[in-house]
Coordinates of C-alpha atoms in Angstrom, one line a residue:
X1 CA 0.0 0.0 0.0
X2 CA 2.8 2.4 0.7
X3 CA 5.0 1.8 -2.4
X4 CA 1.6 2.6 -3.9
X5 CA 1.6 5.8 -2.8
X6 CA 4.9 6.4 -3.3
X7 CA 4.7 5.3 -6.6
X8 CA 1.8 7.8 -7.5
X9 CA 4.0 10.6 -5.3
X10 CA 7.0 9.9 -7.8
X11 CA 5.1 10.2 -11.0
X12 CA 3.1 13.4 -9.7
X13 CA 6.0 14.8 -9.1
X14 CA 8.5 14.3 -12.2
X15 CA 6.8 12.7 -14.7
X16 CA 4.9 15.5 -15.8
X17 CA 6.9 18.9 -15.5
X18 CA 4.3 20.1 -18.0
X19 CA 1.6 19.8 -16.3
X20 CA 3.1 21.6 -13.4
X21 CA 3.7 24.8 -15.6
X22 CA 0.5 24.8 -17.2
X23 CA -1.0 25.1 -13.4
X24 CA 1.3 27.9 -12.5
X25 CA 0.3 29.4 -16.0
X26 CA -3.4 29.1 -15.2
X27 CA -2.9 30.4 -11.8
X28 CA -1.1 33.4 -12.9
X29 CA -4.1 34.1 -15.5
X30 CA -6.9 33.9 -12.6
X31 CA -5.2 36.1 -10.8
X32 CA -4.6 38.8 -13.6
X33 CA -8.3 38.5 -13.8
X34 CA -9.0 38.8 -10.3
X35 CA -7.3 42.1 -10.4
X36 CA -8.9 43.3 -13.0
X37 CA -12.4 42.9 -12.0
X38 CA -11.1 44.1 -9.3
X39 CA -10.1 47.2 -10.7
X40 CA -13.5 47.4 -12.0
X41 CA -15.0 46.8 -8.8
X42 CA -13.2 49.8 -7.5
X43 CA -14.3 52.3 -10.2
X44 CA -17.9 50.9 -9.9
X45 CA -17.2 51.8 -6.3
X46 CA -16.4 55.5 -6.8
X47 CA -19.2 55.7 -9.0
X48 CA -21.9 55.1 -7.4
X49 CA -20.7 56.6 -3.9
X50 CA -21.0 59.9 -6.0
X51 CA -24.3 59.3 -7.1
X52 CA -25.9 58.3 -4.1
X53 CA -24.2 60.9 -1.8
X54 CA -26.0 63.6 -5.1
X55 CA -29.5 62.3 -4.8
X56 CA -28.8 62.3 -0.9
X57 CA -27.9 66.2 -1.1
X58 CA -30.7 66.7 -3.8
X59 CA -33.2 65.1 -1.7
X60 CA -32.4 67.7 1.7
X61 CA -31.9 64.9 4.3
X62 CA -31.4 67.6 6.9
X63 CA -35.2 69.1 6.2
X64 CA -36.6 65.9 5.5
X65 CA -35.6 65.1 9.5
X66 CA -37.0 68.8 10.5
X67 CA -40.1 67.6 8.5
X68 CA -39.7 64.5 10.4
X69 CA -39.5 66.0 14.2
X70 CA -42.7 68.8 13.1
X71 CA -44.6 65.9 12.1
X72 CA -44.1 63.5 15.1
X73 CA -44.7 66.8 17.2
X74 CA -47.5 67.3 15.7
X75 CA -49.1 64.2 16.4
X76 CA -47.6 64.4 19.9
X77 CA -50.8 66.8 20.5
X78 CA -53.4 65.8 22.8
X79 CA -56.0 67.8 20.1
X80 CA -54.7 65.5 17.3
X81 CA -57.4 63.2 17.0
X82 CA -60.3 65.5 17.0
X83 CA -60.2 66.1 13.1
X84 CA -60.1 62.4 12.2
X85 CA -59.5 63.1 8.7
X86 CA -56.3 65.4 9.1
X87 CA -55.1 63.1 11.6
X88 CA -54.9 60.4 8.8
X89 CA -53.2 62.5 6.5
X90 CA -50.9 63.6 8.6
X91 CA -49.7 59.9 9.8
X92 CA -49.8 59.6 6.3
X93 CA -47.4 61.9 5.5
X94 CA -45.0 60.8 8.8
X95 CA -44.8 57.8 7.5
X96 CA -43.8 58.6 4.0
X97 CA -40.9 61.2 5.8
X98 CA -39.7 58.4 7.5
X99 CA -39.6 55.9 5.2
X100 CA -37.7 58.6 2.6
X101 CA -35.1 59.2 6.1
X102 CA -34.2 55.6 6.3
X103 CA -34.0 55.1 2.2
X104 CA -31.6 57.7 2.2
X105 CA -29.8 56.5 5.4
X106 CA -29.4 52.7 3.9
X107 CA -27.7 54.4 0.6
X108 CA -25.2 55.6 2.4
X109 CA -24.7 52.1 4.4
X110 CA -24.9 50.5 1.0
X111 CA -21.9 52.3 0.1
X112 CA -20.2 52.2 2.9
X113 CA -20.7 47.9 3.1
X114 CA -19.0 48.3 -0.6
X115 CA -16.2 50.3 0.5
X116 CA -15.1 48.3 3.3
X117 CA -15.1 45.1 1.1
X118 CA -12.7 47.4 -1.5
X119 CA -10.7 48.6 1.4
X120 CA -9.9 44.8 2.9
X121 CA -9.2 43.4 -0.5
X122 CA -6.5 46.4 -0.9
X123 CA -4.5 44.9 2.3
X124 CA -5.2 41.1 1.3
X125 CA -2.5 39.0 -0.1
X126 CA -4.3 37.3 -2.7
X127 CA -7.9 38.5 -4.1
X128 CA -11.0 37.0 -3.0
X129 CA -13.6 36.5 -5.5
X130 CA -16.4 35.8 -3.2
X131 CA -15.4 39.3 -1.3
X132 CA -15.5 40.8 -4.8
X133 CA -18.9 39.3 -5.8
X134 CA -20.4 40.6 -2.7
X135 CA -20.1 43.8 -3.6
X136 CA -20.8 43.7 -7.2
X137 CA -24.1 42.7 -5.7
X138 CA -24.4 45.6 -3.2
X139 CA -23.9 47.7 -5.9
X140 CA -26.5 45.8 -8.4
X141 CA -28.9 46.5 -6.2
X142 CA -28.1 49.9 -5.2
X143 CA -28.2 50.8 -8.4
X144 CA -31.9 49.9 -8.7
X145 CA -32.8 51.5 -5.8
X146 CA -31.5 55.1 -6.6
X147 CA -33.3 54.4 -10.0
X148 CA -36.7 54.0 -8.2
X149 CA -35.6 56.9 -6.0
X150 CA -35.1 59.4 -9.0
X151 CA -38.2 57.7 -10.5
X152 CA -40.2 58.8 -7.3
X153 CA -39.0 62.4 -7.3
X154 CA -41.2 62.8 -10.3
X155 CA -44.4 61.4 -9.0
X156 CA -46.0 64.7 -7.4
X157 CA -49.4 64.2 -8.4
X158 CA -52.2 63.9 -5.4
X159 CA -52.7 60.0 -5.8
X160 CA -49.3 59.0 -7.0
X161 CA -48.3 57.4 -3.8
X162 CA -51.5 55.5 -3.9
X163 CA -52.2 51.9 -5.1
X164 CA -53.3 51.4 -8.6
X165 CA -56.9 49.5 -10.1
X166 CA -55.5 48.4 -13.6
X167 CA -59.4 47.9 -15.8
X168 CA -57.9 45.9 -19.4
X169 CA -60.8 45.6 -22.1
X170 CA -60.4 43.8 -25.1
X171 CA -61.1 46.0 -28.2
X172 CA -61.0 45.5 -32.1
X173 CA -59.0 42.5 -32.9
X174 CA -62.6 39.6 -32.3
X175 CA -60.8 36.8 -30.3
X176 CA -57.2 37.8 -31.2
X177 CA -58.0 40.5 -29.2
X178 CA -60.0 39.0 -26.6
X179 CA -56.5 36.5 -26.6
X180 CA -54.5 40.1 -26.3
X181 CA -56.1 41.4 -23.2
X182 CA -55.3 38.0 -21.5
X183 CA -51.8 38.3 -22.9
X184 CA -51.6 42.0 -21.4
X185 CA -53.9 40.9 -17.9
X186 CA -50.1 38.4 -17.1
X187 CA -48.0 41.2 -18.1
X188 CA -49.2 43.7 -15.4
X189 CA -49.6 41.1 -12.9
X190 CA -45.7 39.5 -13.4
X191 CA -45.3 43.6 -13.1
X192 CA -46.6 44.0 -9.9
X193 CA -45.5 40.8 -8.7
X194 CA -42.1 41.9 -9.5
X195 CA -42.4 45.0 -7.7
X196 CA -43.5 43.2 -4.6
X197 CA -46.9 44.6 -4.8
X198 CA -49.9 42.5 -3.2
X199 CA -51.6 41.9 -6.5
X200 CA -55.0 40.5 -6.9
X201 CA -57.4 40.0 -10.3
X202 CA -60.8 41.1 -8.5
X203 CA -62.7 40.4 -11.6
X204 CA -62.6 38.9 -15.1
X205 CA -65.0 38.5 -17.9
X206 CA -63.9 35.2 -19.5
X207 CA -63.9 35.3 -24.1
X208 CA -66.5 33.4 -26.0
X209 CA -63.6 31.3 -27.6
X210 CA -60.4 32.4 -25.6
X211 CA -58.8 35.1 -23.7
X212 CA -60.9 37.7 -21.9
X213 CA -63.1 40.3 -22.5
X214 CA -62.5 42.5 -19.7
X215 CA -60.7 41.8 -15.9
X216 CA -59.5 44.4 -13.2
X217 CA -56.8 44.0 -11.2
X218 CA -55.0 46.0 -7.9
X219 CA -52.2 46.6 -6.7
X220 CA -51.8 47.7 -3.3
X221 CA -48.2 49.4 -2.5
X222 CA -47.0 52.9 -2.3
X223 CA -46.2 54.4 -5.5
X224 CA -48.1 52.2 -7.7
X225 CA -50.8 54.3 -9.8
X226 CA -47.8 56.8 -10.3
X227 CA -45.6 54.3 -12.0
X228 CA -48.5 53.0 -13.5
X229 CA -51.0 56.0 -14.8
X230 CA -49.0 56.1 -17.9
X231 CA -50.2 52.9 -19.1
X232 CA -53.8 54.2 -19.8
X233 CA -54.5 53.6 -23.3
X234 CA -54.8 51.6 -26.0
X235 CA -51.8 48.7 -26.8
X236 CA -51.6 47.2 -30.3
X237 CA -50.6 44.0 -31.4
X238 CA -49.5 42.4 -34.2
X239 CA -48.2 38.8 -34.5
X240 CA -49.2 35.8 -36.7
X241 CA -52.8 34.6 -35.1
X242 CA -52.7 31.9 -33.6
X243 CA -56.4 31.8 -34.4
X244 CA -58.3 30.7 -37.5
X245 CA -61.2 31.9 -38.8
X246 CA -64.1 30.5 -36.6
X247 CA -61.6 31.9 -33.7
X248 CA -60.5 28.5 -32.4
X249 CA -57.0 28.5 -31.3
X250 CA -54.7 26.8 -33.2
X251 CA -53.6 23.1 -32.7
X252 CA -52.6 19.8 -33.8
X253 CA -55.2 18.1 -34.6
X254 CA -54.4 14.0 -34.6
X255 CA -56.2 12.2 -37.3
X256 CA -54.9 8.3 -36.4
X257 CA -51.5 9.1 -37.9
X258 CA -51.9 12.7 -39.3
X259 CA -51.7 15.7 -37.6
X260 CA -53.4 18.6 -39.2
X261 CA -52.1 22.5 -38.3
X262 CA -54.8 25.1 -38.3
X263 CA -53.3 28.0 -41.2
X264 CA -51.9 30.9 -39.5
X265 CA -53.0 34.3 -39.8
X266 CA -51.6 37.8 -39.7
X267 CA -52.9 39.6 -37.0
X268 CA -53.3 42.8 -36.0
X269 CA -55.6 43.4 -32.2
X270 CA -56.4 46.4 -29.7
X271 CA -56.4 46.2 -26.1
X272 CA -57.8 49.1 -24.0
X273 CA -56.1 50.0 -20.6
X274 CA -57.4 52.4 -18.1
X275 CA -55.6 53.2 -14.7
X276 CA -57.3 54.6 -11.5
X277 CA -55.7 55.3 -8.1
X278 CA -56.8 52.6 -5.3
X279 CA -57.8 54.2 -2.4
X280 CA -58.2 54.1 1.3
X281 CA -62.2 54.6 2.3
X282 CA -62.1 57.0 4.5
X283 CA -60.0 59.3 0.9
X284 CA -63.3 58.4 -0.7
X285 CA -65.3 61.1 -0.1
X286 CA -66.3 63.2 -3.8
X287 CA -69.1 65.4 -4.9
X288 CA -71.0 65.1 -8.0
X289 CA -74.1 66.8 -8.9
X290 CA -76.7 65.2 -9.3
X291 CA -77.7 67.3 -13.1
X292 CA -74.1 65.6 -14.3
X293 CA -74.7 61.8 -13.6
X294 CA -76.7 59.0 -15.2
X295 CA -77.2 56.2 -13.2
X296 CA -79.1 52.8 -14.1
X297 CA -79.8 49.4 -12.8
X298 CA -80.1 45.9 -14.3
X299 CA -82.6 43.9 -12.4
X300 CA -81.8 39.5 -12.5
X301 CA -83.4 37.4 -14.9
X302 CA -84.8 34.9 -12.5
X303 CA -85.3 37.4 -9.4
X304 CA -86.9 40.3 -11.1
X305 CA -87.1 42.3 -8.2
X306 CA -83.4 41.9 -7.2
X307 CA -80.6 44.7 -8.3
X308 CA -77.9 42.5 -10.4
X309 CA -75.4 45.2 -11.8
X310 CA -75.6 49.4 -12.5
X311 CA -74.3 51.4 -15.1
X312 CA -73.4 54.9 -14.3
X313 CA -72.8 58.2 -16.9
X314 CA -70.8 61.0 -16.3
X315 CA -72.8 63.9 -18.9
X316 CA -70.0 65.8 -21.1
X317 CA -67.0 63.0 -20.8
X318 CA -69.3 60.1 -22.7
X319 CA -67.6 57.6 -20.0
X320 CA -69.5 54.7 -18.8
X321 CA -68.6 52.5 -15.7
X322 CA -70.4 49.2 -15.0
X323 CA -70.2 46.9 -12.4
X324 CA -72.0 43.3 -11.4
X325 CA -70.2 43.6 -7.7
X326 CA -71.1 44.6 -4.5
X327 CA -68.5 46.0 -4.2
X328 CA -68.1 48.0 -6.7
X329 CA -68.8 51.4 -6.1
X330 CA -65.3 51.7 -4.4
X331 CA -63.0 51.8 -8.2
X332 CA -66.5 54.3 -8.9
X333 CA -65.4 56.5 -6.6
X334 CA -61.9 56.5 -7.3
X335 CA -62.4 56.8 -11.1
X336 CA -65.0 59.9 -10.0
X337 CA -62.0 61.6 -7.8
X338 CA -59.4 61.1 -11.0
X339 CA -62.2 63.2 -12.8
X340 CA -62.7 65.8 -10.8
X341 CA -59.0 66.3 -9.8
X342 CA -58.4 66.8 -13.8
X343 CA -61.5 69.1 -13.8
X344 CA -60.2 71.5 -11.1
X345 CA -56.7 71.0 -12.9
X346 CA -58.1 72.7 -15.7
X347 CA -61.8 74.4 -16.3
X348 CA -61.2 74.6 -19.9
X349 CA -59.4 71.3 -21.2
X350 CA -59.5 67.8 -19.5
X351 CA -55.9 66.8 -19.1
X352 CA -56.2 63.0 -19.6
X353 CA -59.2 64.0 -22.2
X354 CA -61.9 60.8 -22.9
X355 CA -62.2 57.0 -22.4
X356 CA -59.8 55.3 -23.7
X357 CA -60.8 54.1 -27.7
X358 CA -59.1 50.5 -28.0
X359 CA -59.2 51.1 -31.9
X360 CA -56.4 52.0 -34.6
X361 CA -54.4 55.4 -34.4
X362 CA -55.4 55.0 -30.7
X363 CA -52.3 53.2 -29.2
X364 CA -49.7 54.6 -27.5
X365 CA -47.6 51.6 -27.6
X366 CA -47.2 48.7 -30.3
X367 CA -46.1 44.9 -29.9
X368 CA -44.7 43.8 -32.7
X369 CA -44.2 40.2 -32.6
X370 CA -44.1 39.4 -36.8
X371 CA -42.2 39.5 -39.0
X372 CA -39.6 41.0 -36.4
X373 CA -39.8 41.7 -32.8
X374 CA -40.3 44.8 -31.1
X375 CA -41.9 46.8 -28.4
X376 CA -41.9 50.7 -28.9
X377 CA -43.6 53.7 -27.1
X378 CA -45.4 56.0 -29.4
X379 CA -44.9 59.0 -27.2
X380 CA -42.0 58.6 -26.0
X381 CA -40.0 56.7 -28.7
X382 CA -38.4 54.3 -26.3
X383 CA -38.1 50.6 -27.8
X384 CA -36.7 47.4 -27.0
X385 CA -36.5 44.2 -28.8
X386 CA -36.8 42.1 -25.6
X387 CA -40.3 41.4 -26.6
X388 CA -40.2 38.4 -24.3
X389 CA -39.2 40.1 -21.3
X390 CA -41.6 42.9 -21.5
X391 CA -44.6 40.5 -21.5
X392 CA -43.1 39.2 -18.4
X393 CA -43.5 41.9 -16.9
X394 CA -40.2 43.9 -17.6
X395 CA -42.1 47.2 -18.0
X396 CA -39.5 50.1 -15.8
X397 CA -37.9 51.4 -19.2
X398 CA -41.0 51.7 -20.4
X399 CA -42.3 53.7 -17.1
X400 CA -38.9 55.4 -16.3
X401 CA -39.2 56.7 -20.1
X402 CA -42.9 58.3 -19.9
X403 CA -42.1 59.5 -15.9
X404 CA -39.0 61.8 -17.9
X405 CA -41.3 62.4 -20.9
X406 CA -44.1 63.5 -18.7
X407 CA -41.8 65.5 -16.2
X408 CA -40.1 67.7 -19.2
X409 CA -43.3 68.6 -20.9
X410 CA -44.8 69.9 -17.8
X411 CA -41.4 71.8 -17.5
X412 CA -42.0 73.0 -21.1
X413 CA -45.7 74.2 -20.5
X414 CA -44.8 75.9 -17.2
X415 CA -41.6 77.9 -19.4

């Protein structure tokens, strides 16, 4: 057993010298690469400690925690409660204060956790690559998180910070389109999903062949109907249909030893999408008059006398709501209180002007799936060829590009 190992010592040792140099070779090459991500590393390093200690500076830390100790004294008050509504929004607005404190206060411990790890690598002997992975990860995710920051700066509307009630209707396009506003229905939820939202379809309308002809869905987390208001609209398709001309899907169809493939057709399909803010009940209070709505009810089929669904008409807009739920007067009021924010916006032109048309020359953004792929913004211009990724959900370019777009043509109205 010995002379065994001695045997395999012997020939490990001098019977392949080239073997010996090509590990010394290899070693010296990791290392070379070590440094240079290193290197990297370090620069990454510098870089983004700049930017975060800018949009600290930018965002007035020192009068956010002034805000911060009014607030708190504020509701310190033994007279606080007595206007229940002002108490609200004032915890409200504690709570945003605080959480904008400790965002900005975990930046800078970000960078700092990132420095460190470039700091104990520069007295180390050899590189360590987990060390150096660690921080490319810090700053990965720091990166995203001053990019949500700078996207939240330009959220200033009254219900940004709200939740959002996503309404998708299927529009010209038969069951292609019904098959569309599915497609679209997975996108926003993978979206809010993503985003760590609590996400919920609270109603659906199921197609006659496939897809669906209507659904609504919220998403309850700050900041939600301001990343998402600029996705009201119409969204075009086109792609081969999958679809033949009765509007079954296509298949295989297995005749004993044939199988049979449905021709495919060129396609072209409109999905509406309107966005409303989703609000706490006690926010929920609006008034109407009476001279300016139309309200109806649909009575059951078998139970005549028994309320089954209502329609309701805002005169001068040409907007209809339905609903067959209980519950759901609550998106009514919210869609109410988007209206008559944009009417006391403006007395003369309605900013976000009628429902939204799911029709040609409507859209503000196009899928193209055939004969190439490609997703691309109609106001903005911004496009991608990741169609894949967008229908999973990948929609921030998209938002961060329309937030910008948005932000400099108020800028240009207000010059």
């Amino acid at each position: 057993m010995n002379g065994g190992v001695q045997f395999m010592s012997t020939f490990f040792l001098f019977a392949s010298p080239e073997s010996q140099l090509d590990m010394e070779v290899t070693t010296e090459t990791s290392s070379e690469w070590a440094m240079q991500d290193f290197y990297t590393l370090r620069r990454d390093v510098e870089a983004i400690s700049e930017r975060a200690e800018e949009i600290r500076a930018s965002a007035g830390l020192q009068q956010l925690e002034e805000e911060l100790a009014a607030l708190e004294m504020k509701a310190a008050d033994s007279s606080f409660w007595d206007d229940r509504a002002k108490a609200q929004e004032t915890l409200l607005a504690l709570t945003d204060v605080k959480d904008k404190i400790k965002l900005l206060t975990d930046f800078k411990t970000q960078v700092e956790d990132a420095e460190t790890i470039v700091k104990l690598t520069e007295e180390m002997d050899s590189i360590d690559t987990g060390l150096l992975e660690e921080a490319a990860n810090i700053i990965k995710e720091l990166n995203k998180a001053l990019d949500r920051f700078e996207l939240t700066q330009l959220l200033s509307g009254p219900y940004d910070k709200e939740g959002a009630v996503i309404s998708i209707t299927a529009g010209a396009g038969g069951t292609d389109a019904q098959d569309w506003a599915d497609m679209l229905l997975r996108m926003y939820v993978r979206w809010g999903e993503k985003q760590r939202y609590k996400t919920r379809v609270v109603e659906k309308s199921m197609g006659e062949e496939a897809g669906i002809k209507s659904a609504t869905i919220e998403l309850e987390g700050r900041y939600a109907y301001g990343y998402l208001s600029g996705e009201k609209g119409t969204h075009r398709i086109v792609r081969q249909s999958p679809f033949n001309a009765k509007g079954l899907r296509q298949k295989e169809a297995d005749d004993k030893s044939k199988h049979f493939l449905h021709d495919v057709h060129t396609q072209t399909s409109f999905s509406g999408v309107e966005v409303m803010p989703l609000l706490p009940e006690e926010s929920m209070d609006v008034e109407i008059p009476e001279e300016d709505l139309e309200i109806s009810f649909s009575r059951g089929a078998v139970e005549k006398e028994k309320l089954t669904a209502f329609c309701l008409l805002m005169i001068g807009r040409g907007e209809i709501t339905t609903s067959k739920q209980d519950k759901g007067s609550k998106p009514l009021k919210a869609k109410l209180l988007v209206i008559a924010e944009e009417q006391r916006a403006s007395e003369i032109k309605q900013i976000r002007g009628d429902a939204v048309k799911a029709e040609w020359g409507q859209q503000i953004r196009n899928y193209v799936f055939h004969p190439y792929k490609l997703v691309k913004d109609v106001r903005t211009g911004y496009e991608t060829s990741d169609i894949t990724s967008v229908m999973d959900g990948e929609l921030e370019p998209f938002i961060k590009a329309y937030l910008k777009f948005k932000f400099s043509m108020t800028l240009s109205k207000q010059n």
